[in-house]
Amino acid sequence: MPYRLLIIFVFCCFTNTLFSQSDWNAITVVGNKTELKSISKSKLKRIFKGYESRWNNDNEIIVVLHSSKSPTCEIMAQTIFGSSMKTVKRYWLNLVFQGRANPPVFLDDNLEILNYVKSHPGAIGILVNYSGATEYQINLE
Amino acid sequence: MKLITTLSFITLSIFCFAQPTIQVNGYGHLEYEFYDLPDEGKYESEFAIGEHDLFLTSKINKKLSFLSEIVVKPDKKSSSGFSASIERARIKYNYFKNHSLLFGKMHTPLNYWNDVYHHGRLFFPTIDRPMNFEYFFPIHTTGIRAQGQNIGSLNFGYDLMLANSLEGISAHHSRLLMSYTASVHIKPTDGMRIMLGYYNDYLPSNDNGSHVEMNMEYDGELTMNQFLFSFARMERKLEILNEFAYTMTNTDSLGASSNFSNYLYVGYRIKDIHTPFVMIDYLQIDPKELHTIRREGIKYSLGYRWDIDPKCNVKLQLENYMPIDLNENVPGITKKFEVKIQLAYAL
């Protein structure tokens, strides 16, 4: 009996990992005047978690995220943050409240994100399951 | 006068012509509290509207930003039962990468709690702040601050602040009234922050109304040194926060006094929204202490937090205040059992 309980406990602990929607292949990174042609996954995570405030060209980093209305927001949340969209919202709400980062921009779909990035120098966004080509793409290393 | 007019004109110009984008958020909380005072043989219960917080952020230009927190809070001295105050108002100049200069009124960046949670009950892990906040901790200071964050692989950060003394501007001081704050932290992994803080202040007449448990009978001079250590691990499942403080005050009357406090919170998040938690808060004040009322005791708490939404949560807490008898010249805290419920939200 204790052995079975242990198996159930271990399963519960890893449930989130097993069923997480993390998928780097579904991710396209777009940026405007970031001076980046490619970016590592760890650097991308740092930027989307508000750890960096300026690009090397001194442009301010504007983080553009999928809102919870976006059908693919969970893929973005799991892939970049390793957590649910609720946790991402809570994380950013607190970070802005601390005064340690400027508020990110939340938009509802790929097209809105792409258009926002095109018109805002320093902006960086994530497109999920995007099949088109864009000159604003930053390659993932 | 001319300087004030010029500064006012510059500030007004920034806001009028730079067309900043203003973001407005609101935070608030409602509470119910039942408590039993066994030594006095009475119970009390109360519903209360807590602090309501108007939080504004604005980008003035690509390097300058503004942040303010205006709080309306319960005030028994006011005829309406509430009073308003500016809890934070600061301009941040991000001059290079992750390095900035900040001017204005801020929460003193001395420990994790004060630097992260401010007045946002939504973010508090427990309903109350650590007990030390009512006795020694300098919650707000107004001045100039140099800040760096997320530097290097350990995400090193620093905060250096030159600010008004807790006593503020005093008419009878014989030296410059300034407080000095220095803190450093690292964030070795996501959600983990380890922080050290130091605070030095001089109070010529122990005149500081911000601490709830002030010693009103002493009005002589006092120097204060505080050393703080925070350990926070707020990860996806396990949440740990430890706030240690050692405060040393020095007076001509009784000499040096050493005071300790330690707050420990441990919570475990289940399915992202349910967090049962325990908390222990310890306070020990020296018999020679003159800044505050002398007390010693432990507060235990067992609680549960339900995150209904990222912008709304409910906390239920059972608390027990236990006096301890380390020194016969220091009374214990009042013995009390409490049940508290808090609904906290963001708008």
PDB file of C-alpha atoms in Angstrom, chain B residues 18 24 81 114 117 131 145 159 189 196 208-209 226-227 251 286 288 296 307 311 341:
ATOM      1  CA  ALA B  18       6.364  64.337 -23.521  1.00  0.00           C
ATOM      2  CA  VAL B  24      -3.371  52.692 -13.868  1.00  0.00           C
ATOM      3  CA  GLY B  81     -12.541  56.686   9.167  1.00  0.00           C
ATOM      4  CA  ASN B 114       9.522  45.537   1.695  1.00  0.00           C
ATOM      5  CA  TYR B 117       5.272  43.402  -1.724  1.00  0.00           C
ATOM      6  CA  MET B 131       6.073  41.824  13.461  1.00  0.00           C
ATOM      7  CA  ARG B 145      18.847  55.694  -4.698  1.00  0.00           C
ATOM      8  CA  ASP B 159      20.613  49.318  -3.858  1.00  0.00           C
ATOM      9  CA  THR B 189      17.762  30.508  -9.789  1.00  0.00           C
ATOM     10  CA  LEU B 196      21.593  41.358   2.810  1.00  0.00           C
ATOM     11  CA  ASN B 208       8.927  58.809  14.539  1.00  0.00           C
ATOM     12  CA  GLY B 209       5.236  58.179  14.225  1.00  0.00           C
ATOM     13  CA  GLN B 226      19.909  47.445  11.382  1.00  0.00           C
ATOM     14  CA  PHE B 227      21.286  44.318   9.729  1.00  0.00           C
ATOM     15  CA  THR B 251      21.274  55.930  23.629  1.00  0.00           C
ATOM     16  CA  ASP B 286      16.239  44.151  24.708  1.00  0.00           C
ATOM     17  CA  LYS B 288      17.599  48.529  27.361  1.00  0.00           C
ATOM     18  CA  GLU B 296       8.999  39.466  23.386  1.00  0.00           C
ATOM     19  CA  ASP B 307      -5.664  32.172  -5.858  1.00  0.00           C
ATOM     20  CA  LYS B 311      -5.828  39.322  -9.698  1.00  0.00           C
ATOM     21  CA  ILE B 341      -9.910  36.091   6.444  1.00  0.00           C
TER      22      ILE B 341
END
